[in-house]
Coordinates of C-alpha atoms in Angstrom, one line a residue:
Chain M
M1 CA 60.9 -234.7 -172.2
D2 CA 63.0 -233.5 -175.2
K3 CA 66.7 -234.3 -175.3
E4 CA 68.0 -230.7 -174.8
T5 CA 65.8 -230.2 -171.7
T6 CA 66.9 -233.5 -170.2
L7 CA 70.5 -232.6 -170.7
D8 CA 70.0 -229.1 -169.3
W9 CA 68.4 -230.6 -166.2
Y10 CA 71.4 -233.0 -165.9
R11 CA 73.7 -229.9 -166.1
Q12 CA 71.7 -228.1 -163.5
M13 CA 71.8 -231.0 -161.1
V14 CA 75.5 -231.5 -161.6
L15 CA 76.0 -227.8 -161.1
I16 CA 74.3 -228.0 -157.7
R17 CA 76.2 -231.2 -156.7
R18 CA 79.6 -229.7 -157.6
F19 CA 78.7 -226.3 -156.1
E20 CA 78.0 -228.0 -152.8
Q21 CA 81.2 -230.1 -152.9
R22 CA 83.2 -227.0 -153.7
S23 CA 81.4 -225.2 -150.8
S24 CA 82.3 -228.0 -148.5
E25 CA 85.9 -227.7 -149.4
L26 CA 85.9 -223.9 -149.0
Y27 CA 84.2 -224.3 -145.6
Q28 CA 86.9 -226.7 -144.4
L29 CA 89.5 -224.2 -145.5
G30 CA 87.8 -221.5 -143.4
K31 CA 86.8 -219.5 -146.4
I32 CA 83.1 -219.9 -145.8
G33 CA 81.9 -219.1 -142.3
G34 CA 78.6 -219.5 -140.5
F35 CA 76.6 -222.6 -141.1
L36 CA 76.6 -224.6 -144.3
H37 CA 73.7 -226.9 -145.2
L38 CA 74.3 -229.0 -148.3
Y39 CA 71.7 -230.0 -150.8
I40 CA 73.5 -233.1 -152.0
G41 CA 71.0 -235.9 -152.7
Q42 CA 68.1 -233.5 -153.1
E43 CA 69.0 -232.0 -156.4
A44 CA 66.1 -233.5 -158.4
V45 CA 63.6 -231.7 -156.1
A46 CA 64.7 -228.1 -156.9
V47 CA 65.5 -228.8 -160.6
G48 CA 62.3 -230.8 -161.3
S49 CA 60.0 -228.4 -159.6
I50 CA 61.5 -225.0 -160.4
N51 CA 61.7 -225.9 -164.1
A52 CA 58.0 -226.6 -163.9
R53 CA 57.1 -223.1 -162.8
G54 CA 55.9 -220.3 -165.0
E55 CA 58.0 -217.1 -165.1
Q56 CA 55.4 -215.3 -163.1
D57 CA 55.7 -217.8 -160.2
H58 CA 57.6 -217.1 -157.0
I59 CA 60.0 -219.3 -155.1
I60 CA 60.8 -219.2 -151.4
T61 CA 62.6 -221.8 -149.3
A62 CA 64.4 -222.5 -146.0
Y63 CA 68.1 -222.4 -145.2
R64 CA 69.1 -225.3 -147.5
D65 CA 68.8 -222.9 -150.3
H66 CA 71.8 -223.1 -152.7
G67 CA 70.1 -225.5 -155.1
H68 CA 67.1 -223.3 -155.5
A69 CA 69.3 -220.2 -156.0
L70 CA 71.3 -222.0 -158.7
T71 CA 68.1 -223.3 -160.4
V72 CA 66.3 -220.0 -160.6
G73 CA 69.2 -218.9 -162.6
S74 CA 71.0 -216.4 -160.3
D75 CA 74.5 -215.7 -161.2
T76 CA 76.8 -218.5 -160.0
K77 CA 79.6 -216.1 -159.3
Q78 CA 77.3 -213.9 -157.1
I79 CA 76.0 -216.9 -155.2
M80 CA 79.5 -218.1 -154.4
A81 CA 80.5 -214.6 -153.4
E82 CA 77.6 -214.6 -150.9
M83 CA 78.7 -217.9 -149.5
L84 CA 82.1 -216.2 -148.8
G85 CA 80.4 -213.2 -147.3
K86 CA 81.6 -210.9 -150.0
S87 CA 80.1 -207.5 -151.1
T88 CA 79.6 -208.8 -154.6
G89 CA 77.2 -211.5 -153.3
V90 CA 73.5 -211.7 -154.1
S91 CA 72.7 -210.2 -150.7
K92 CA 75.8 -207.9 -150.6
G93 CA 77.5 -210.3 -148.2
K94 CA 75.0 -209.7 -145.4
G95 CA 73.0 -212.9 -145.8
G96 CA 75.5 -215.7 -146.3
S97 CA 74.8 -219.3 -147.2
M98 CA 71.3 -219.4 -145.6
H99 CA 70.0 -216.1 -147.1
L100 CA 70.5 -216.2 -150.8
A101 CA 67.8 -214.3 -152.7
D102 CA 67.2 -212.8 -156.1
V103 CA 64.1 -210.8 -156.1
E104 CA 64.3 -209.9 -159.8
R105 CA 63.9 -213.6 -160.5
R106 CA 61.1 -213.8 -157.9
Y107 CA 63.3 -215.8 -155.6
W108 CA 62.5 -214.6 -152.2
G109 CA 65.3 -216.4 -150.5
G110 CA 66.5 -218.9 -148.1
H111 CA 65.1 -218.3 -144.6
A112 CA 66.6 -219.7 -141.4
V113 CA 63.9 -219.6 -138.8
V114 CA 62.3 -223.0 -139.3
G115 CA 58.7 -222.6 -140.7
A116 CA 58.7 -218.8 -140.6
H117 CA 58.9 -218.4 -144.4
L118 CA 55.7 -220.3 -144.8
T119 CA 53.9 -217.2 -143.6
L120 CA 55.9 -215.1 -146.0
A121 CA 54.8 -217.4 -148.8
A122 CA 51.2 -217.0 -147.8
G123 CA 51.7 -213.2 -147.9
I124 CA 53.4 -213.2 -151.3
A125 CA 50.6 -215.3 -152.6
L126 CA 48.0 -213.0 -151.1
A127 CA 49.6 -210.1 -152.9
E128 CA 49.3 -212.0 -156.3
Q129 CA 45.7 -212.9 -155.5
Y130 CA 45.0 -209.3 -154.5
K131 CA 46.4 -208.0 -157.8
G132 CA 44.4 -210.5 -159.7
T133 CA 47.3 -212.3 -161.4
D134 CA 47.6 -216.0 -162.1
A135 CA 51.0 -216.3 -160.3
A136 CA 51.6 -218.9 -157.7
V137 CA 54.2 -219.3 -155.0
L138 CA 56.3 -222.5 -154.7
C139 CA 57.2 -222.7 -151.0
Y140 CA 59.7 -225.3 -149.9
F141 CA 60.4 -226.6 -146.4
G142 CA 61.7 -229.7 -144.7
D143 CA 59.8 -232.4 -142.8
G144 CA 60.9 -230.9 -139.5
A145 CA 59.1 -227.6 -140.3
T146 CA 55.7 -229.4 -140.4
N147 CA 55.7 -229.5 -136.6
I148 CA 55.9 -225.8 -135.9
G149 CA 52.9 -223.5 -135.5
Y150 CA 53.9 -221.5 -138.5
F151 CA 53.2 -224.5 -140.7
H152 CA 49.7 -225.0 -139.4
E153 CA 48.7 -221.4 -139.3
S154 CA 50.0 -220.9 -142.9
L155 CA 48.3 -224.0 -144.3
N156 CA 45.1 -223.0 -142.6
L157 CA 45.2 -219.5 -143.8
S158 CA 46.0 -220.6 -147.4
G159 CA 42.9 -222.8 -147.3
V160 CA 40.6 -220.2 -145.8
W161 CA 41.7 -217.6 -148.3
D162 CA 42.3 -219.9 -151.2
L163 CA 45.8 -218.6 -151.6
P164 CA 47.8 -219.7 -154.7
V165 CA 50.5 -221.5 -152.9
L166 CA 52.1 -224.8 -153.7
W167 CA 53.4 -226.2 -150.4
I168 CA 56.4 -228.4 -151.2
C169 CA 57.7 -230.5 -148.3
E170 CA 61.2 -231.9 -149.1
N171 CA 60.9 -234.8 -146.8
N172 CA 64.6 -235.8 -146.5
Q173 CA 63.7 -238.1 -143.5
Y174 CA 65.3 -236.1 -140.8
G175 CA 64.7 -232.8 -139.0
M176 CA 68.4 -232.2 -138.2
G177 CA 69.1 -235.5 -136.5
T178 CA 65.6 -236.6 -135.5
A179 CA 64.0 -239.1 -137.8
V180 CA 60.5 -238.4 -139.1
A181 CA 59.0 -241.2 -137.1
R182 CA 60.5 -239.7 -134.0
H183 CA 59.3 -236.1 -134.6
S184 CA 56.0 -236.3 -136.4
S185 CA 52.9 -237.9 -135.0
A186 CA 51.1 -238.2 -138.4
S187 CA 51.7 -241.5 -140.3
S188 CA 52.8 -239.4 -143.3
I189 CA 53.7 -235.8 -143.8
M190 CA 51.2 -235.6 -146.6
Q191 CA 48.4 -236.5 -144.3
K192 CA 48.9 -233.2 -142.4
A193 CA 47.6 -231.3 -145.4
S194 CA 44.3 -233.2 -145.3
G195 CA 43.5 -231.5 -142.0
Y196 CA 43.1 -228.3 -143.9
D197 CA 41.4 -230.0 -147.0
I198 CA 44.4 -229.2 -149.1
P199 CA 44.9 -231.8 -151.9
A200 CA 48.2 -233.6 -151.4
S201 CA 50.3 -236.2 -153.1
Q202 CA 53.6 -238.0 -152.5
V203 CA 56.3 -237.8 -155.1
D204 CA 59.6 -239.7 -155.7
G205 CA 62.1 -237.0 -155.1
M206 CA 65.0 -238.9 -156.7
N207 CA 63.4 -238.8 -160.1
V208 CA 63.5 -235.4 -161.6
F209 CA 60.8 -236.2 -164.2
A210 CA 58.4 -237.3 -161.5
V211 CA 59.0 -234.1 -159.5
Y212 CA 58.5 -232.0 -162.7
E213 CA 55.2 -233.8 -163.6
A214 CA 53.8 -233.5 -160.1
T215 CA 54.7 -229.8 -159.9
K216 CA 53.2 -229.1 -163.3
K217 CA 50.0 -230.8 -162.3
A218 CA 49.8 -229.0 -158.9
L219 CA 50.4 -225.6 -160.4
A220 CA 47.7 -226.2 -163.1
A221 CA 45.3 -227.1 -160.3
I222 CA 46.1 -223.8 -158.5
R223 CA 45.6 -221.8 -161.7
N224 CA 42.4 -223.7 -162.3
G225 CA 41.1 -222.2 -159.1
E226 CA 41.4 -225.3 -157.0
G227 CA 43.2 -223.5 -154.2
P228 CA 46.5 -224.3 -152.5
Q229 CA 48.1 -227.7 -153.2
F230 CA 50.6 -229.8 -151.3
L231 CA 53.4 -232.1 -152.4
E232 CA 55.4 -234.3 -150.1
I233 CA 58.6 -235.1 -152.0
L234 CA 60.5 -238.1 -150.7
T235 CA 64.2 -237.5 -150.8
Y236 CA 67.3 -237.9 -148.7
R237 CA 70.2 -235.7 -147.8
F238 CA 73.4 -237.7 -148.4
E239 CA 75.5 -235.4 -146.2
G240 CA 74.9 -234.2 -142.6
H241 CA 72.4 -231.6 -141.6
S242 CA 75.2 -229.1 -141.7
M243 CA 79.0 -229.2 -141.6
G244 CA 80.2 -230.7 -138.4
D245 CA 77.2 -233.1 -138.1
P246 CA 78.4 -236.1 -136.1
L247 CA 75.9 -238.4 -138.0
R248 CA 75.2 -240.5 -135.0
Y249 CA 71.5 -240.8 -135.8
R250 CA 71.7 -243.0 -138.9
T251 CA 73.6 -246.0 -140.1
K252 CA 76.1 -246.2 -142.9
E253 CA 74.0 -248.9 -144.5
E254 CA 71.0 -246.6 -144.6
V255 CA 73.0 -243.9 -146.4
K256 CA 74.5 -246.5 -148.8
K257 CA 71.0 -247.7 -149.7
W258 CA 69.8 -244.2 -150.5
R259 CA 72.9 -243.4 -152.4
E260 CA 72.0 -246.2 -154.8
D261 CA 69.1 -243.9 -155.7
D262 CA 71.4 -241.0 -156.4
P263 CA 69.1 -238.6 -158.4
I264 CA 72.0 -237.7 -160.7
G265 CA 72.9 -241.4 -161.2
I266 CA 69.3 -242.2 -162.0
L267 CA 69.2 -239.4 -164.6
E268 CA 72.5 -240.4 -166.0
R269 CA 71.4 -244.0 -166.5
H270 CA 68.3 -242.8 -168.1
I271 CA 70.2 -240.6 -170.5
L272 CA 72.6 -243.4 -171.5
A273 CA 69.8 -246.1 -171.8
E274 CA 67.6 -243.8 -173.9
K275 CA 70.7 -242.8 -175.9
I276 CA 69.9 -239.1 -175.3
A277 CA 73.7 -238.6 -175.0
N278 CA 76.8 -240.7 -174.7
K279 CA 79.4 -240.7 -171.9
D280 CA 81.6 -238.2 -173.7
K281 CA 78.8 -235.7 -174.0
L282 CA 78.0 -236.0 -170.3
E283 CA 81.7 -235.6 -169.4
A284 CA 81.8 -232.5 -171.5
I285 CA 78.9 -231.1 -169.5
D286 CA 80.7 -232.0 -166.2
T287 CA 83.8 -230.2 -167.5
A288 CA 81.8 -227.1 -168.4
V289 CA 80.3 -227.0 -165.0
E290 CA 83.7 -227.3 -163.4
A291 CA 84.9 -224.3 -165.4
K292 CA 81.9 -222.3 -164.4
L293 CA 82.7 -223.1 -160.7
D294 CA 86.3 -222.3 -161.1
E295 CA 85.3 -218.9 -162.4
A296 CA 82.8 -218.5 -159.5
V297 CA 85.3 -219.4 -156.8
A298 CA 87.9 -217.1 -158.3
F299 CA 85.5 -214.3 -158.5
A300 CA 84.3 -214.8 -154.9
E301 CA 87.8 -215.1 -153.5
A302 CA 89.0 -211.9 -155.4
S303 CA 85.9 -209.9 -154.2
P304 CA 86.2 -207.6 -151.3
L305 CA 84.4 -208.0 -147.9
P306 CA 81.7 -205.5 -147.3
A307 CA 82.9 -202.1 -146.1
M308 CA 82.5 -201.4 -142.4
E309 CA 79.9 -198.7 -143.3
E310 CA 77.7 -201.5 -144.7
L311 CA 76.9 -202.5 -141.1
F312 CA 74.7 -199.4 -141.0
T313 CA 73.2 -199.4 -144.5
D314 CA 69.9 -201.0 -145.5
I315 CA 68.5 -200.8 -142.0
F316 CA 65.7 -198.6 -143.1
V317 CA 64.6 -197.6 -146.6
E318 CA 63.9 -194.1 -145.3
E319 CA 66.4 -193.0 -142.7
N320 CA 65.5 -190.0 -140.7
Chain L
M1 CA 38.8 -176.8 -135.8
A2 CA 37.0 -180.1 -135.1
Q3 CA 37.5 -181.8 -131.8
I4 CA 37.6 -185.6 -132.4
T5 CA 38.6 -188.6 -130.5
M6 CA 41.8 -190.5 -131.0
R7 CA 39.7 -193.4 -132.2
Q8 CA 38.1 -191.2 -134.8
A9 CA 41.5 -189.8 -135.9
I10 CA 42.9 -193.3 -136.4
T11 CA 39.7 -194.4 -138.3
D12 CA 39.9 -191.3 -140.5
A13 CA 43.6 -191.9 -141.3
L14 CA 42.9 -195.5 -142.3
R15 CA 39.9 -194.6 -144.4
E16 CA 41.7 -191.8 -146.2
E17 CA 44.7 -193.9 -146.9
M18 CA 42.6 -196.7 -148.3
Y19 CA 41.0 -194.3 -150.7
R20 CA 44.3 -192.8 -151.6
D21 CA 46.2 -196.0 -152.3
E22 CA 44.6 -199.2 -153.7
R23 CA 47.6 -201.2 -152.3
V24 CA 46.6 -200.5 -148.7
F25 CA 44.4 -203.1 -147.0
I26 CA 43.6 -204.2 -143.5
M27 CA 44.0 -207.7 -142.0
G28 CA 43.5 -209.0 -138.5
E29 CA 41.3 -210.6 -136.0
E30 CA 37.7 -209.2 -136.0
V31 CA 38.7 -206.2 -138.1
G32 CA 35.9 -206.8 -140.6
V33 CA 32.4 -208.1 -139.8
W34 CA 32.8 -207.3 -136.1
G35 CA 34.2 -203.8 -136.9
G36 CA 37.3 -204.1 -134.8
T37 CA 37.6 -205.0 -131.2
Y38 CA 38.1 -201.3 -130.3
A39 CA 35.6 -200.3 -133.1
V40 CA 38.4 -198.5 -135.1
T41 CA 37.4 -200.2 -138.4
R42 CA 33.6 -200.1 -137.8
G43 CA 31.8 -199.9 -141.2
F44 CA 35.0 -200.7 -143.2
Y45 CA 33.9 -204.1 -144.2
D46 CA 30.8 -202.8 -145.9
E47 CA 32.6 -199.8 -147.3
F48 CA 35.7 -201.6 -148.8
G49 CA 34.6 -205.2 -149.0
P50 CA 36.2 -208.4 -147.9
R51 CA 39.1 -208.1 -150.3
R52 CA 40.5 -205.1 -148.5
V53 CA 39.2 -205.7 -145.0
R54 CA 40.2 -209.2 -144.2
D55 CA 39.2 -211.1 -141.1
T56 CA 41.9 -213.6 -140.1
P57 CA 41.8 -216.7 -138.0
I58 CA 43.2 -216.4 -134.5
S59 CA 46.8 -216.9 -135.8
E60 CA 49.1 -214.2 -134.8
M61 CA 52.2 -215.9 -136.3
V62 CA 50.7 -215.9 -139.8
I63 CA 49.0 -212.5 -139.4
G64 CA 52.5 -211.0 -138.8
G65 CA 54.3 -213.2 -141.3
A66 CA 51.7 -213.0 -144.1
A67 CA 51.6 -209.2 -143.8
V68 CA 55.4 -209.1 -144.2
G69 CA 55.1 -211.3 -147.3
A70 CA 52.4 -209.2 -148.8
A71 CA 54.4 -206.1 -148.2
M72 CA 57.5 -207.7 -149.8
N73 CA 55.4 -208.4 -152.9
G74 CA 54.1 -204.9 -153.4
L75 CA 51.1 -204.3 -151.1
R76 CA 50.9 -202.0 -148.2
P77 CA 49.3 -204.1 -145.5
I78 CA 47.9 -202.7 -142.2
A79 CA 47.8 -205.7 -139.9
E80 CA 46.2 -205.4 -136.5
F81 CA 47.0 -207.4 -133.4
M82 CA 44.0 -207.4 -131.2
T83 CA 46.3 -206.3 -128.4
I84 CA 50.1 -205.9 -128.2
N85 CA 50.1 -208.7 -125.7
F86 CA 49.2 -211.0 -128.6
A87 CA 52.0 -209.6 -130.7
F88 CA 54.3 -211.6 -128.5
V89 CA 53.0 -214.7 -130.3
A90 CA 54.3 -213.0 -133.5
F91 CA 57.5 -211.8 -132.0
D92 CA 59.7 -213.6 -134.6
A93 CA 57.6 -212.4 -137.5
I94 CA 58.0 -208.8 -136.2
V95 CA 61.6 -208.6 -135.1
N96 CA 63.2 -211.2 -137.4
H97 CA 61.1 -210.9 -140.5
A98 CA 59.5 -207.4 -140.7
A99 CA 62.6 -205.8 -139.3
K100 CA 65.4 -207.8 -141.0
M101 CA 64.3 -208.5 -144.5
H102 CA 65.6 -205.3 -146.0
Y103 CA 69.0 -205.5 -144.3
M104 CA 69.8 -209.1 -144.5
F105 CA 69.1 -209.4 -148.3
G106 CA 71.2 -206.4 -149.0
G107 CA 68.4 -204.0 -149.7
Q108 CA 66.6 -206.2 -152.3
M109 CA 63.4 -206.5 -150.2
R110 CA 61.2 -203.8 -148.8
V111 CA 58.6 -204.2 -146.1
P112 CA 56.1 -201.3 -146.2
L113 CA 54.0 -202.6 -143.4
V114 CA 52.0 -201.1 -140.5
L115 CA 51.4 -203.3 -137.5
R116 CA 48.7 -201.7 -135.3
A117 CA 48.4 -202.8 -131.7
P118 CA 46.4 -201.4 -128.8
G119 CA 48.5 -201.6 -125.7
G120 CA 49.0 -200.4 -122.2
G121 CA 47.9 -201.2 -118.7
G122 CA 45.3 -199.9 -116.3
R123 CA 42.2 -201.6 -117.5
Q124 CA 41.7 -204.5 -115.0
L125 CA 42.7 -207.1 -117.5
G126 CA 45.3 -209.0 -115.5
A127 CA 49.0 -209.3 -115.9
T128 CA 49.1 -211.0 -119.3
H129 CA 46.9 -208.4 -120.9
S130 CA 48.4 -205.3 -119.5
H131 CA 51.9 -205.0 -120.9
T132 CA 53.6 -201.9 -122.2
P133 CA 56.4 -203.6 -124.1
D134 CA 57.0 -200.7 -126.5
V135 CA 60.7 -200.4 -125.6
I136 CA 61.3 -204.1 -126.3
F137 CA 60.2 -203.6 -129.9
A138 CA 62.1 -200.4 -130.2
H139 CA 65.3 -202.3 -129.3
F140 CA 65.5 -203.9 -132.8
P141 CA 67.0 -202.0 -135.7
G142 CA 64.9 -202.1 -138.8
L143 CA 61.5 -201.6 -137.1
K144 CA 60.0 -198.2 -136.6
V145 CA 58.0 -197.8 -133.4
V146 CA 55.5 -195.1 -133.0
S147 CA 53.1 -194.4 -130.2
P148 CA 51.1 -191.2 -130.4
A149 CA 49.4 -189.3 -127.5
T150 CA 47.0 -187.0 -129.3
P151 CA 44.4 -187.3 -132.0
Y152 CA 46.3 -184.9 -134.2
D153 CA 49.6 -186.9 -133.9
A154 CA 47.7 -190.2 -134.2
K155 CA 46.2 -189.2 -137.6
G156 CA 49.4 -187.7 -139.0
L157 CA 51.7 -190.4 -137.8
L158 CA 49.5 -193.2 -139.0
K159 CA 49.4 -191.7 -142.4
A160 CA 53.2 -191.4 -142.4
A161 CA 53.5 -195.0 -141.2
I162 CA 51.3 -196.2 -144.1
R163 CA 53.3 -194.2 -146.6
T164 CA 56.8 -195.1 -145.4
D165 CA 58.6 -198.0 -147.1
D166 CA 59.7 -199.4 -143.8
P167 CA 57.8 -201.6 -141.3
V168 CA 56.2 -199.6 -138.5
L169 CA 54.8 -200.9 -135.2
F170 CA 52.0 -198.4 -134.4
I171 CA 51.1 -198.7 -130.7
E172 CA 47.8 -197.2 -129.6
H173 CA 47.4 -196.9 -125.9
A174 CA 44.0 -198.2 -125.3
T175 CA 43.1 -195.7 -122.6
L176 CA 43.6 -192.9 -125.1
Y177 CA 40.9 -193.9 -127.7
Q178 CA 38.3 -191.5 -126.0
V179 CA 40.8 -188.6 -125.6
R180 CA 39.6 -185.6 -127.7
G181 CA 41.7 -183.1 -129.5
E182 CA 41.8 -180.7 -132.5
V183 CA 42.4 -182.3 -135.8
P184 CA 42.2 -180.3 -139.1
E185 CA 40.1 -181.6 -142.0
G186 CA 42.0 -183.1 -144.9
D187 CA 45.3 -184.6 -145.6
F188 CA 48.4 -184.0 -143.4
V189 CA 51.3 -186.0 -142.2
V190 CA 53.3 -185.9 -139.0
P191 CA 56.9 -187.2 -139.7
I192 CA 58.1 -190.3 -138.0
G193 CA 61.1 -189.8 -135.7
V194 CA 60.4 -186.3 -134.6
S195 CA 59.9 -185.5 -131.0
D196 CA 57.6 -182.5 -130.2
V197 CA 57.5 -180.0 -127.4
K198 CA 53.9 -180.1 -126.2
R199 CA 54.3 -177.4 -123.5
E200 CA 57.1 -174.9 -123.0
G201 CA 58.6 -174.2 -119.6
T202 CA 61.9 -173.3 -118.0
D203 CA 62.2 -175.1 -114.7
V204 CA 62.0 -178.8 -115.4
T205 CA 61.8 -181.1 -118.5
I206 CA 59.2 -183.9 -118.5
V207 CA 59.8 -186.4 -121.2
A208 CA 56.8 -188.6 -122.0
Y209 CA 54.9 -190.3 -124.8
A210 CA 51.5 -191.9 -125.3
Q211 CA 49.4 -192.2 -122.1
G212 CA 52.4 -190.8 -120.2
L213 CA 51.9 -187.5 -122.0
Q214 CA 48.5 -187.1 -120.4
V215 CA 50.1 -187.7 -117.0
A216 CA 52.9 -185.3 -117.8
L217 CA 50.6 -182.5 -118.9
A218 CA 48.4 -182.9 -115.8
A219 CA 51.5 -182.7 -113.7
A220 CA 52.6 -179.6 -115.5
D221 CA 49.3 -178.0 -114.8
K222 CA 49.7 -178.8 -111.1
L223 CA 53.3 -177.6 -111.0
D224 CA 52.2 -174.4 -112.7
K225 CA 49.9 -173.6 -109.8
E226 CA 52.9 -174.0 -107.5
G227 CA 54.9 -171.6 -109.7
I228 CA 57.0 -174.2 -111.5
A229 CA 57.1 -174.0 -115.3
A230 CA 57.5 -177.5 -116.7
E231 CA 58.5 -178.2 -120.3
V232 CA 56.9 -181.3 -121.7
V233 CA 58.5 -183.2 -124.6
D234 CA 56.5 -185.8 -126.4
L235 CA 58.7 -188.4 -128.0
R236 CA 55.9 -189.7 -130.3
T237 CA 58.4 -192.2 -131.9
L238 CA 60.6 -194.6 -130.0
R239 CA 62.6 -195.7 -133.0
P240 CA 64.1 -193.7 -134.6
L241 CA 64.4 -191.7 -131.3
D242 CA 64.7 -188.0 -131.8
M243 CA 66.6 -186.7 -128.7
A244 CA 67.3 -183.2 -130.0
P245 CA 64.3 -181.5 -128.4
V246 CA 64.9 -183.4 -125.2
L247 CA 68.5 -182.3 -125.0
K248 CA 67.7 -178.8 -126.0
S249 CA 65.1 -178.6 -123.2
F250 CA 67.5 -180.1 -120.7
Q251 CA 70.2 -177.5 -121.5
K252 CA 67.6 -175.0 -120.5
T253 CA 66.2 -176.7 -117.3
F254 CA 69.0 -179.0 -116.2
K255 CA 66.4 -181.2 -114.7
A256 CA 64.5 -184.0 -116.4
V257 CA 61.8 -186.5 -115.5
V258 CA 60.9 -189.4 -117.7
V259 CA 57.4 -190.6 -117.6
E260 CA 56.7 -194.1 -118.8
E261 CA 54.4 -197.0 -118.1
G262 CA 56.6 -200.1 -118.5
H263 CA 58.5 -202.0 -115.9
R264 CA 61.1 -200.3 -113.7
S265 CA 64.2 -201.7 -115.4
Y266 CA 65.5 -201.1 -119.0
G267 CA 62.9 -198.6 -120.0
V268 CA 62.7 -195.7 -122.3
G269 CA 64.3 -193.6 -119.6
A270 CA 67.4 -195.8 -119.7

């Protein structure tokens, strides 16, 4: 990977990390309401895979969606405004943290009913196939989603209809507080794809380059007419499922062990070892990210809440 | 004017819209090779091919959800549930995804989707296959719910449903498929959300829709022989609900009867 790209990925990952930390602070101050699911620890998944997409490709994910929104290039200010439920947010303040979307960038959002958006992904892919384009859909979901009927119906349909979907399981080891081994009967998540004859592979989700390469390869296979593909990306969420998670289900030692594999730390060590940049350069990137987030938070805080009338707009496209 | 069945009227609407708009396609269980469980799409598979007439696995969750996704991304799907009883399996796809995408993402997404579902009781199918849950679906903002009673309305409303940019649940009472009525040749649309006075009268207002309309009209005939002039209002659409003709009629008659097929509590009449 060339130096500029590597540094840009570093910047994108730091942006997600710091965005999430800022969001956590704002949540604790009561400025963000609803639920808040942080992406800390999983940054290499969104950054590695979304940077591997073609501009024609679509993105859709579950409720842990801030990292994807930032990586597709949505305006950081508007994303933060949505977190605060403001009218200047990407979804006009009606979606909140779990429902960021940017249709112009082919980002179809975060979705908060576990597994449901896999069916939407199948439909978005069907539309591309119908129109005869070479676009694919990158559909992200957690390990917990692989147990619901939506998952199985969607994978099966994608196989039967040869839909251009890249199924991306972000296996962060827990469905809320229930460990994979306690919620999934299959010996690996990847194995579930084989029931539908969908080629699958496992990827180190802490290594942004590994994620990128695996995604590139899978998308090439889809465009080569090999049908839907499946990636199980092994990762870990360093924070709780959402704010207020009592974290009774895992040990501090386990978290500590995974934190040694911090995806940003791994990339940083790589950058320094390969002399792609020095510490000063990385610190300059961190500082620029901080300034961008200062601006985003200020914008969000200064923005108005949606007007009361907004409760009754956008219900139908064609009102009677 | 030609007398055709409601089944034929629905078939004609589907065929004409598929010729009119390349983005329109049909998906569902047995809609293709089989020709539709109620024979509504008989011949379509040969006429339009497997790209536009798509047999699905028995998977209501993904039938509903994938239709929503395809609609979001620029197509105009007509997804069929074999019966509305099976739409319960896709309840989340219908009320959370079809109905909420436009609103929740601040208007960024549109879901121009028609979900067709035969429904209604009275056919010796047992309790799980005999629901009339129309009003449950009509409860949710963001979803239009249409249920016609005549071949004319069926054709015109289905065309309107296919052409609107909003999701529409189009409920076909299965006992009405053989009902005949006058339908003009060619293209016409009946607007969604407009109730219709099907028979004028001065003494009592009967409000009905779908199969209930047949009951209401038969009752009105009977009442007529007893010297009572009943006015019959056909709702045609449950959401958005057009109450204006109902209220206007009530101001005339001061008496109203609501005919509906669902369970006693929390119905259309409520």
